[in-house]
Amino acid sequence: MSTVTNKKNPPSDKPEGFLERFFHLNELGSNVRTEVLAGVTTFVTMAYILFVNPIILKDAGMPISATFAATAIAAAFGTLIMGLYANYPIALAPGMGLNAFFTYTVVLGMGLSWQTALGAVFISGVVFFLMTVTKVREWIIEGVPPVLRISIGVGIGLFIAFIGLKNGGLIVADQATFVKLGDMKSAGVIVTVFGLIFTGALIARKVKGGLLIGIVATTLLSMIMSVSPYPTGISSFISMTNPLAAIAPVAFELDILGAISYGFISILFAFTLVDLFDNIGTLLGVSRKAGLLDKNGNLPRAGKALMADSVGTMFGAAVGTPTVTSYIESASGVAEGGKSGLTAVTVAGLFFVSLIFAPLVGLIPGQATAPVLILVGVLMMAEVVQINFEDFTEALPAFMTIVMMPLTFSIAQGIAFGFMSYTLIKLVSGRHKENNMVMYVFTVLFIIHFIIGGH
């Protein structure tokens, strides 16, 4: 029997290497080459965050070169933990939507300093960490109805798209109508429209790295049309100094005590809740595609994966960037065969290398990143078809969650209105049994928060 088995599966002449053993590549049916190529693919598809995040945080008053470095370092650190500790092919970086919430709601809307806002992000990371090591995480996940989980993602997509339209000049403020169409003949708007069509075509054709390619092409057009400056030399592309020094203006500037002294229940709740559902959805979606779920559809080592996110968030806040979260773009690497943490480690290494290209962010105008925000919004809107609008007790909270995010310019407000409307409409329509303790607790907290004048 052993002789036959050896003929069918002859032992390899080459001893199993350290990487195969550490990441269990043979068990997962993968190899080093496949994992590295998968990591490169994931990095290319999500590298746009290196340019989009600093542009958004610039509006919060944070220096753009420092936040580029912070984005790269935080993404590398969080992704490295995911790869080495959880052994999953999932990359992390500052989250789209949460960075917009940080800038436009917390800093500009509530008037907090970016240092205090970073303090709130750090605290949310601590809360998420505690939720991960206890049963609170499961309690919340199981207690929040699917319609609200879906609506939160859709609403964030609409919110991000609204910001993209605003940054690109397609919509502008108006005293009479609040918003109106921008000047479609201006150079900036023309650049944005080109970027939207060009990048949209790349996504439609499923071109890997389409968002990043779109940013580059739109930036080149913006230079031609004098919307952004031309490079002046090699120093416009590559940092000639220690790239880690660029992070100094934002590193360890977070104000934790300032965040604690401020009434920030809704801020903390939004950061934590959005991060929680965003992570769970991404982890399950990517892991399902990689064939990593067990027979019951559960994710093994889910606690380790969420731990990577919470630690990454705390570290990210310390170095100067908003909430670090899992990226759905990791699915592109999985599609290339990535199954283990080696894929994530490869992504982390590329984020570290990208630090030397910090000067590039100074060449990229808001009109080049605006199309990315709009298109990310389009992609996030896709889940709206999962909402049962035939059931009004589902339709109303979904609608309130989705529309209140852009209309109040706040993810937290959208979540609050969604939770309150769901609990109350189920209660008054005689379907109170569909509510649970999670919904009642958070509804009461939100109502109290609004009564005492919370934002």
Short mmCIF file of C-alpha atoms in Angstrom, two decimals:
data_model
loop_
_atom_site.label_atom_id
_atom_site.label_comp_id
_atom_site.label_asym_id
_atom_site.label_seq_id
_atom_site.Cartn_x
_atom_site.Cartn_y
_atom_site.Cartn_z
CA MET A 1 0.00 0.00 0.00
CA SER A 2 2.79 2.44 0.89
CA THR A 3 4.61 1.64 -2.34
CA VAL A 4 1.56 2.53 -4.45
CA THR A 5 1.02 5.74 -2.51
CA ASN A 6 4.62 6.82 -3.06
CA LYS A 7 4.28 6.27 -6.79
CA LYS A 8 1.20 8.44 -6.96
CA ASN A 9 2.60 11.12 -4.66
CA PRO A 10 6.39 10.89 -4.87
CA PRO A 11 8.20 12.79 -2.16
CA SER A 12 9.79 16.02 -3.31
CA ASP A 13 13.55 16.04 -3.70
CA LYS A 14 13.51 19.61 -2.44
CA PRO A 15 12.90 20.01 1.31
CA GLU A 16 9.92 22.11 2.30
CA GLY A 17 11.05 25.68 2.80
CA PHE A 18 10.42 27.96 5.76
CA LEU A 19 7.70 29.94 3.96
CA GLU A 20 5.80 26.78 2.99
CA ARG A 21 5.91 25.57 6.59
CA PHE A 22 5.10 28.91 8.26
CA PHE A 23 2.16 29.77 6.01
CA HIS A 24 0.99 26.14 5.50
CA LEU A 25 1.12 26.61 1.75
CA ASN A 26 1.00 22.92 0.88
CA GLU A 27 -2.07 22.41 3.07
CA LEU A 28 -3.77 25.32 1.34
CA GLY A 29 -2.80 24.10 -2.12
CA SER A 30 -0.61 27.09 -2.92
CA ASN A 31 3.05 27.98 -3.40
CA VAL A 32 5.39 30.93 -2.84
CA ARG A 33 5.29 32.21 -6.43
CA THR A 34 1.47 32.25 -6.53
CA GLU A 35 1.24 34.00 -3.16
CA VAL A 36 3.74 36.72 -4.11
CA LEU A 37 2.02 37.40 -7.45
CA ALA A 38 -1.32 37.54 -5.63
CA GLY A 39 0.16 40.07 -3.21
CA VAL A 40 1.38 42.27 -6.05
CA THR A 41 -2.09 42.15 -7.63
CA THR A 42 -3.79 43.16 -4.38
CA PHE A 43 -1.37 46.03 -3.85
CA VAL A 44 -1.89 47.40 -7.35
CA THR A 45 -5.68 47.35 -6.97
CA MET A 46 -5.65 49.17 -3.61
CA ALA A 47 -2.62 51.46 -3.97
CA TYR A 48 -5.00 54.31 -4.83
CA ILE A 49 -5.56 54.76 -1.07
CA LEU A 50 -2.02 56.14 -0.82
CA PHE A 51 -3.17 59.17 -2.81
CA VAL A 52 -6.86 59.41 -1.91
CA ASN A 53 -6.44 59.27 1.87
CA PRO A 54 -4.00 62.22 2.07
CA ILE A 55 -6.24 64.32 -0.19
CA ILE A 56 -9.20 63.74 2.14
CA LEU A 57 -7.17 64.33 5.31
CA LYS A 58 -5.76 67.55 3.86
CA ASP A 59 -9.21 69.08 4.36
CA ALA A 60 -8.86 68.25 8.05
CA GLY A 61 -5.73 70.39 8.18
CA MET A 62 -3.24 67.52 8.14
CA PRO A 63 -0.03 67.92 6.07
CA ILE A 64 -0.30 65.87 2.90
CA SER A 65 3.23 64.42 2.81
CA ALA A 66 2.95 63.28 6.43
CA THR A 67 -0.40 61.55 5.89
CA PHE A 68 0.95 59.78 2.79
CA ALA A 69 3.69 58.30 4.97
CA ALA A 70 1.20 57.52 7.75
CA THR A 71 -1.11 55.78 5.28
CA ALA A 72 1.70 53.60 3.92
CA ILE A 73 3.07 52.71 7.37
CA ALA A 74 -0.34 51.98 8.92
CA ALA A 75 -1.37 49.85 5.93
CA ALA A 76 1.92 47.94 6.01
CA PHE A 77 1.71 47.33 9.77
CA GLY A 78 -1.92 46.19 9.82
CA THR A 79 -1.48 43.98 6.76
CA LEU A 80 1.67 42.43 8.21
CA ILE A 81 -0.21 41.43 11.36
CA MET A 82 -3.00 39.95 9.26
CA GLY A 83 -0.47 37.89 7.31
CA LEU A 84 1.80 36.74 10.13
CA TYR A 85 -0.75 36.36 12.95
CA ALA A 86 -4.01 35.40 11.22
CA ASN A 87 -2.48 33.85 8.06
CA TYR A 88 -5.09 35.31 5.74
CA PRO A 89 -4.51 36.85 2.26
CA ILE A 90 -6.29 40.04 3.29
CA ALA A 91 -4.77 43.52 3.19
CA LEU A 92 -5.62 46.42 5.49
CA ALA A 93 -5.42 50.19 5.07
CA PRO A 94 -7.21 53.34 6.28
CA GLY A 95 -10.85 52.80 5.37
CA MET A 96 -12.73 54.67 2.68
CA GLY A 97 -15.75 56.26 4.29
CA LEU A 98 -14.20 56.30 7.73
CA ASN A 99 -11.55 58.76 6.51
CA ALA A 100 -14.34 60.93 5.10
CA PHE A 101 -16.26 60.65 8.37
CA PHE A 102 -13.09 61.63 10.23
CA THR A 103 -12.54 64.75 8.11
CA TYR A 104 -15.95 66.06 7.15
CA THR A 105 -18.07 65.05 10.13
CA VAL A 106 -15.76 64.95 13.13
CA VAL A 107 -13.21 67.65 12.28
CA LEU A 108 -15.07 70.06 9.99
CA GLY A 109 -18.61 69.33 11.14
CA MET A 110 -18.08 69.11 14.90
CA GLY A 111 -15.11 71.43 15.08
CA LEU A 112 -12.74 68.99 16.76
CA SER A 113 -9.04 69.23 16.03
CA TRP A 114 -7.57 66.42 13.99
CA GLN A 115 -5.48 65.51 17.04
CA THR A 116 -8.65 64.97 19.11
CA ALA A 117 -10.25 63.04 16.25
CA LEU A 118 -7.21 60.73 16.15
CA GLY A 119 -7.68 60.24 19.88
CA ALA A 120 -11.25 59.08 19.22
CA VAL A 121 -9.98 56.68 16.52
CA PHE A 122 -7.48 55.22 18.99
CA ILE A 123 -10.19 54.72 21.61
CA SER A 124 -12.43 53.05 19.01
CA GLY A 125 -9.53 50.68 18.29
CA VAL A 126 -9.29 49.84 21.99
CA VAL A 127 -13.07 49.27 22.15
CA PHE A 128 -12.90 47.06 19.06
CA PHE A 129 -10.04 45.12 20.66
CA LEU A 130 -12.07 44.55 23.84
CA MET A 131 -15.09 43.55 21.77
CA THR A 132 -12.93 41.04 19.95
CA VAL A 133 -11.66 39.28 23.08
CA THR A 134 -15.16 39.15 24.61
CA LYS A 135 -18.58 38.05 23.37
CA VAL A 136 -19.76 41.63 22.77
CA ARG A 137 -18.71 41.47 19.13
CA GLU A 138 -20.90 38.44 18.46
CA TRP A 139 -23.75 40.01 20.44
CA ILE A 140 -23.77 43.14 18.27
CA ILE A 141 -23.26 41.30 14.98
CA GLU A 142 -26.14 38.93 15.69
CA GLY A 143 -28.36 41.71 17.04
CA VAL A 144 -28.17 44.17 14.15
CA PRO A 145 -30.64 43.15 11.41
CA PRO A 146 -29.28 42.40 7.92
CA VAL A 147 -31.16 45.33 6.36
CA LEU A 148 -29.22 47.81 8.50
CA ARG A 149 -25.88 46.12 7.83
CA ILE A 150 -26.53 46.40 4.09
CA SER A 151 -27.88 49.95 4.34
CA ILE A 152 -24.83 51.19 6.25
CA GLY A 153 -22.55 50.09 3.42
CA VAL A 154 -24.82 51.54 0.74
CA GLY A 155 -25.15 54.83 2.63
CA ILE A 156 -21.39 55.14 3.01
CA GLY A 157 -21.07 54.58 -0.73
CA LEU A 158 -23.51 57.41 -1.44
CA PHE A 159 -21.69 59.63 1.06
CA ILE A 160 -18.31 58.96 -0.54
CA ALA A 161 -19.72 59.62 -4.01
CA PHE A 162 -21.20 62.91 -2.79
CA ILE A 163 -17.76 63.97 -1.55
CA GLY A 164 -16.23 62.98 -4.88
CA LEU A 165 -18.78 65.05 -6.80
CA LYS A 166 -18.06 67.99 -4.51
CA ASN A 167 -14.26 67.68 -4.72
CA GLY A 168 -14.42 67.39 -8.50
CA GLY A 169 -16.54 70.53 -8.81
CA LEU A 170 -19.48 68.71 -10.39
CA ILE A 171 -21.69 69.98 -7.59
CA VAL A 172 -21.20 73.20 -5.65
CA ALA A 173 -22.89 74.95 -2.73
CA ASP A 174 -25.87 77.23 -3.37
CA GLN A 175 -27.58 79.45 -0.83
CA ALA A 176 -31.05 78.97 -2.30
CA THR A 177 -31.01 75.26 -3.21
CA PHE A 178 -28.15 74.06 -0.97
CA VAL A 179 -26.41 72.34 -3.94
CA LYS A 180 -26.37 72.87 -7.68
CA LEU A 181 -24.44 71.81 -10.77
CA GLY A 182 -20.93 73.23 -11.03
CA ASP A 183 -19.36 75.01 -13.99
CA MET A 184 -19.11 72.24 -16.57
CA LYS A 185 -16.81 74.36 -18.75
CA SER A 186 -14.13 74.83 -16.08
CA ALA A 187 -10.85 72.99 -16.49
CA GLY A 188 -11.18 71.22 -13.15
CA VAL A 189 -14.61 69.79 -13.94
CA ILE A 190 -13.47 68.69 -17.41
CA VAL A 191 -10.56 66.82 -15.80
CA THR A 192 -12.93 65.16 -13.31
CA VAL A 193 -15.38 64.09 -16.03
CA PHE A 194 -12.53 62.65 -18.09
CA GLY A 195 -11.28 60.73 -15.06
CA LEU A 196 -14.76 59.41 -14.34
CA ILE A 197 -15.30 58.12 -17.89
CA PHE A 198 -11.76 56.80 -18.36
CA THR A 199 -11.52 55.06 -14.98
CA GLY A 200 -15.08 53.77 -15.28
CA ALA A 201 -14.16 52.17 -18.60
CA LEU A 202 -11.17 50.45 -16.98
CA ILE A 203 -13.39 49.04 -14.23
CA ALA A 204 -15.98 47.91 -16.78
CA ARG A 205 -13.23 46.08 -18.65
CA LYS A 206 -12.01 44.59 -15.34
CA VAL A 207 -8.51 46.02 -15.74
CA LYS A 208 -6.41 45.25 -12.67
CA GLY A 209 -5.34 48.42 -10.92
CA GLY A 210 -7.94 50.42 -12.86
CA LEU A 211 -8.42 52.98 -10.08
CA LEU A 212 -4.68 53.61 -9.79
CA ILE A 213 -4.26 53.84 -13.58
CA GLY A 214 -7.18 56.26 -13.66
CA ILE A 215 -5.54 58.52 -11.07
CA VAL A 216 -2.31 58.60 -13.10
CA ALA A 217 -4.05 59.35 -16.41
CA THR A 218 -6.27 62.04 -14.88
CA THR A 219 -3.28 63.65 -13.18
CA LEU A 220 -1.45 63.84 -16.51
CA LEU A 221 -4.45 65.58 -18.10
CA SER A 222 -4.68 67.95 -15.13
CA MET A 223 -1.06 68.98 -15.75
CA ILE A 224 -1.75 69.60 -19.42
CA MET A 225 -4.76 71.73 -18.49
CA SER A 226 -2.79 73.60 -15.78
CA VAL A 227 -4.98 72.26 -12.98
CA SER A 228 -1.96 70.77 -11.21
CA PRO A 229 1.79 71.55 -11.42
CA TYR A 230 4.32 69.73 -13.57
CA PRO A 231 7.10 67.78 -11.84
CA THR A 232 10.32 69.76 -11.50
CA GLY A 233 12.79 66.91 -11.23
CA ILE A 234 13.50 63.53 -9.67
CA SER A 235 12.65 64.98 -6.26
CA SER A 236 9.04 65.33 -7.46
CA PHE A 237 8.82 61.53 -7.71
CA ILE A 238 11.18 60.04 -5.15
CA SER A 239 12.00 61.21 -1.65
CA MET A 240 15.67 62.15 -1.38
CA THR A 241 15.55 62.14 2.43
CA ASN A 242 14.63 59.59 5.07
CA PRO A 243 11.02 58.74 4.15
CA LEU A 244 10.18 57.92 7.76
CA ALA A 245 10.99 61.51 8.74
CA ALA A 246 7.97 62.71 6.74
CA ILE A 247 5.61 61.25 9.32
CA ALA A 248 6.88 63.46 12.15
CA PRO A 249 4.20 66.22 11.90
CA VAL A 250 1.36 63.75 12.61
CA ALA A 251 2.97 60.84 14.46
CA PHE A 252 1.95 60.53 18.12
CA GLU A 253 0.01 63.80 17.96
CA LEU A 254 -3.28 62.15 18.94
CA ASP A 255 -5.15 63.73 21.87
CA ILE A 256 -6.78 60.87 23.77
CA LEU A 257 -7.72 62.95 26.83
CA GLY A 258 -9.32 65.56 24.57
CA ALA A 259 -11.43 62.86 22.93
CA ILE A 260 -12.50 61.47 26.31
CA SER A 261 -13.53 64.91 27.59
CA TYR A 262 -15.70 65.52 24.52
CA GLY A 263 -19.20 64.00 24.28
CA PHE A 264 -18.36 61.62 21.47
CA ILE A 265 -20.72 58.64 21.85
CA SER A 266 -21.92 58.87 18.26
CA ILE A 267 -18.38 59.34 16.96
CA LEU A 268 -17.09 56.30 18.82
CA PHE A 269 -20.15 54.27 17.86
CA ALA A 270 -19.81 55.13 14.18
CA PHE A 271 -16.10 54.38 14.03
CA THR A 272 -16.53 51.08 15.87
CA LEU A 273 -19.77 49.88 14.25
CA VAL A 274 -18.80 50.71 10.68
CA ASP A 275 -15.39 49.12 11.20
CA LEU A 276 -17.03 46.03 12.68
CA PHE A 277 -19.46 45.39 9.81
CA ASP A 278 -17.02 46.47 7.13
CA ASN A 279 -14.51 43.96 8.46
CA ILE A 280 -16.94 41.11 8.88
CA GLY A 281 -18.34 41.62 5.39
CA THR A 282 -14.89 41.87 3.81
CA LEU A 283 -13.45 38.92 5.71
CA LEU A 284 -16.35 36.63 4.84
CA GLY A 285 -16.53 37.81 1.22
CA VAL A 286 -12.84 37.41 0.47
CA SER A 287 -12.49 34.18 2.47
CA ARG A 288 -15.49 32.67 0.69
CA LYS A 289 -13.86 33.41 -2.65
CA ALA A 290 -10.60 31.84 -1.44
CA GLY A 291 -12.40 28.73 -0.16
CA LEU A 292 -11.25 29.36 3.41
CA LEU A 293 -14.63 29.10 5.18
CA ASP A 294 -15.53 25.93 7.06
CA LYS A 295 -18.48 23.67 6.23
CA ASN A 296 -20.81 25.86 8.29
CA GLY A 297 -19.80 29.01 6.44
CA ASN A 298 -17.81 30.34 9.39
CA LEU A 299 -14.35 31.85 9.25
CA PRO A 300 -11.70 29.95 11.22
CA ARG A 301 -9.39 32.26 13.22
CA ALA A 302 -11.90 35.10 12.81
CA GLY A 303 -10.81 36.44 16.20
CA LYS A 304 -7.21 36.72 15.00
CA ALA A 305 -8.30 38.53 11.83
CA LEU A 306 -10.37 41.05 13.81
CA MET A 307 -7.51 41.42 16.28
CA ALA A 308 -5.27 42.49 13.39
CA ASP A 309 -7.79 45.16 12.51
CA SER A 310 -8.13 46.54 16.05
CA VAL A 311 -4.38 46.63 16.65
CA GLY A 312 -3.90 48.17 13.20
CA THR A 313 -6.43 50.89 14.07
CA MET A 314 -4.67 51.76 17.32
CA PHE A 315 -1.30 51.85 15.57
CA GLY A 316 -2.72 53.88 12.68
CA ALA A 317 -4.13 56.50 15.04
CA ALA A 318 -0.76 56.71 16.77
CA VAL A 319 1.12 57.36 13.52
CA GLY A 320 -1.52 59.76 12.21
CA THR A 321 -4.29 58.19 10.14
CA PRO A 322 -7.96 57.22 10.66
CA THR A 323 -9.37 53.73 11.16
CA VAL A 324 -7.48 50.86 9.52
CA THR A 325 -9.76 48.18 8.10
CA SER A 326 -9.80 45.15 5.79
CA TYR A 327 -10.01 45.91 2.05
CA ILE A 328 -12.36 44.18 -0.34
CA GLU A 329 -9.71 44.73 -3.03
CA SER A 330 -7.99 41.73 -1.43
CA ALA A 331 -10.38 39.67 -3.55
CA SER A 332 -8.27 40.54 -6.61
CA GLY A 333 -5.28 38.77 -5.08
CA VAL A 334 -7.42 35.81 -4.08
CA ALA A 335 -8.63 35.58 -7.67
CA GLU A 336 -4.95 35.20 -8.65
CA GLY A 337 -4.60 32.24 -6.28
CA GLY A 338 -3.65 33.85 -2.97
CA LYS A 339 -4.73 31.73 -0.01
CA SER A 340 -2.33 32.47 2.84
CA GLY A 341 -0.80 35.25 4.87
CA LEU A 342 2.17 35.33 2.50
CA THR A 343 -0.04 37.29 0.11
CA ALA A 344 -0.66 39.86 2.85
CA VAL A 345 3.02 39.99 3.81
CA THR A 346 3.86 40.77 0.17
CA VAL A 347 1.34 43.63 0.18
CA ALA A 348 2.83 44.95 3.43
CA GLY A 349 6.31 44.94 1.92
CA LEU A 350 5.12 46.91 -1.11
CA PHE A 351 3.45 49.50 1.14
CA PHE A 352 6.77 49.97 2.96
CA VAL A 353 8.59 50.39 -0.36
CA SER A 354 6.01 52.95 -1.50
CA LEU A 355 7.24 55.34 1.21
CA ILE A 356 10.00 56.58 -1.09
CA PHE A 357 7.36 57.87 -3.52
CA ALA A 358 5.82 60.30 -1.02
CA PRO A 359 6.50 63.40 -3.20
CA LEU A 360 4.13 62.04 -5.86
CA VAL A 361 1.10 62.92 -3.76
CA GLY A 362 1.90 66.61 -4.16
CA LEU A 363 1.37 66.32 -7.92
CA ILE A 364 -2.09 64.76 -7.70
CA PRO A 365 -5.02 67.21 -7.53
CA GLY A 366 -8.41 66.60 -5.97
CA GLN A 367 -9.88 66.35 -9.48
CA ALA A 368 -7.81 63.18 -10.05
CA THR A 369 -9.02 61.44 -6.90
CA ALA A 370 -12.64 62.63 -7.15
CA PRO A 371 -13.51 60.04 -9.85
CA VAL A 372 -12.20 57.29 -7.58
CA LEU A 373 -14.48 58.43 -4.76
CA ILE A 374 -17.48 58.48 -7.11
CA LEU A 375 -16.71 55.04 -8.54
CA VAL A 376 -16.08 53.50 -5.12
CA GLY A 377 -19.51 54.86 -4.22
CA VAL A 378 -20.98 53.15 -7.27
CA LEU A 379 -19.43 49.82 -6.26
CA MET A 380 -20.70 50.13 -2.68
CA MET A 381 -24.23 50.91 -3.91
CA ALA A 382 -24.49 47.47 -5.51
CA GLU A 383 -25.82 45.85 -2.33
CA VAL A 384 -29.00 47.99 -2.39
CA VAL A 385 -30.69 45.25 -4.44
CA GLN A 386 -30.56 43.01 -1.35
CA ILE A 387 -33.00 45.28 0.52
CA ASN A 388 -36.66 44.23 0.54
CA PHE A 389 -38.43 47.49 -0.28
CA GLU A 390 -41.77 45.63 -0.44
CA ASP A 391 -41.70 45.44 3.36
CA PHE A 392 -42.16 49.02 4.58
CA THR A 393 -40.73 48.20 8.02
CA GLU A 394 -37.52 47.30 6.20
CA ALA A 395 -37.72 50.01 3.54
CA LEU A 396 -38.06 52.96 5.91
CA PRO A 397 -34.98 52.31 8.07
CA ALA A 398 -32.97 51.41 4.96
CA PHE A 399 -34.01 54.65 3.28
CA MET A 400 -33.28 56.75 6.37
CA THR A 401 -29.86 55.19 6.81
CA ILE A 402 -28.89 55.69 3.18
CA VAL A 403 -30.16 59.23 2.55
CA MET A 404 -29.30 60.75 5.91
CA MET A 405 -25.59 60.04 5.51
CA PRO A 406 -25.03 62.39 2.55
CA LEU A 407 -27.80 64.83 3.52
CA THR A 408 -26.44 65.37 7.04
CA PHE A 409 -22.88 64.88 5.80
CA SER A 410 -22.41 62.35 8.58
CA ILE A 411 -22.13 58.57 8.65
CA ALA A 412 -22.96 58.62 12.37
CA GLN A 413 -26.24 60.47 11.81
CA GLY A 414 -27.27 58.02 9.12
CA ILE A 415 -26.60 55.08 11.42
CA ALA A 416 -28.52 56.76 14.24
CA PHE A 417 -31.60 57.45 12.10
CA GLY A 418 -31.47 53.92 10.72
CA PHE A 419 -31.37 52.29 14.15
CA MET A 420 -34.09 54.51 15.62
CA SER A 421 -36.45 54.21 12.66
CA TYR A 422 -36.07 50.41 12.53
CA THR A 423 -36.82 49.91 16.22
CA LEU A 424 -39.73 52.36 16.28
CA ILE A 425 -41.43 51.26 13.05
CA LYS A 426 -41.28 47.62 14.11
CA LEU A 427 -42.66 48.60 17.51
CA VAL A 428 -45.63 50.69 16.33
CA SER A 429 -46.54 48.33 13.47
CA GLY A 430 -47.05 45.41 15.84
CA ARG A 431 -43.86 43.58 14.86
CA HIS A 432 -41.96 44.29 18.06
CA LYS A 433 -40.82 40.66 18.27
CA GLU A 434 -38.40 41.43 15.42
CA ASN A 435 -36.58 43.87 17.71
CA ASN A 436 -33.98 42.68 20.18
CA MET A 437 -31.99 43.99 23.09
CA VAL A 438 -29.18 45.32 20.85
CA MET A 439 -31.62 47.48 18.89
CA TYR A 440 -33.38 48.74 22.00
CA VAL A 441 -30.11 49.62 23.75
CA PHE A 442 -28.67 51.57 20.84
CA THR A 443 -31.97 53.27 20.02
CA VAL A 444 -32.24 54.56 23.59
CA LEU A 445 -28.62 55.73 23.51
CA PHE A 446 -29.19 57.63 20.26
CA ILE A 447 -32.39 59.25 21.48
CA ILE A 448 -30.68 60.38 24.70
CA HIS A 449 -27.75 61.67 22.68
CA PHE A 450 -30.03 63.80 20.47
CA ILE A 451 -32.03 65.07 23.46
CA ILE A 452 -28.93 66.35 25.26
CA GLY A 453 -27.82 68.11 22.09
CA GLY A 454 -25.26 65.61 20.81
CA HIS A 455 -24.01 65.81 17.24
#
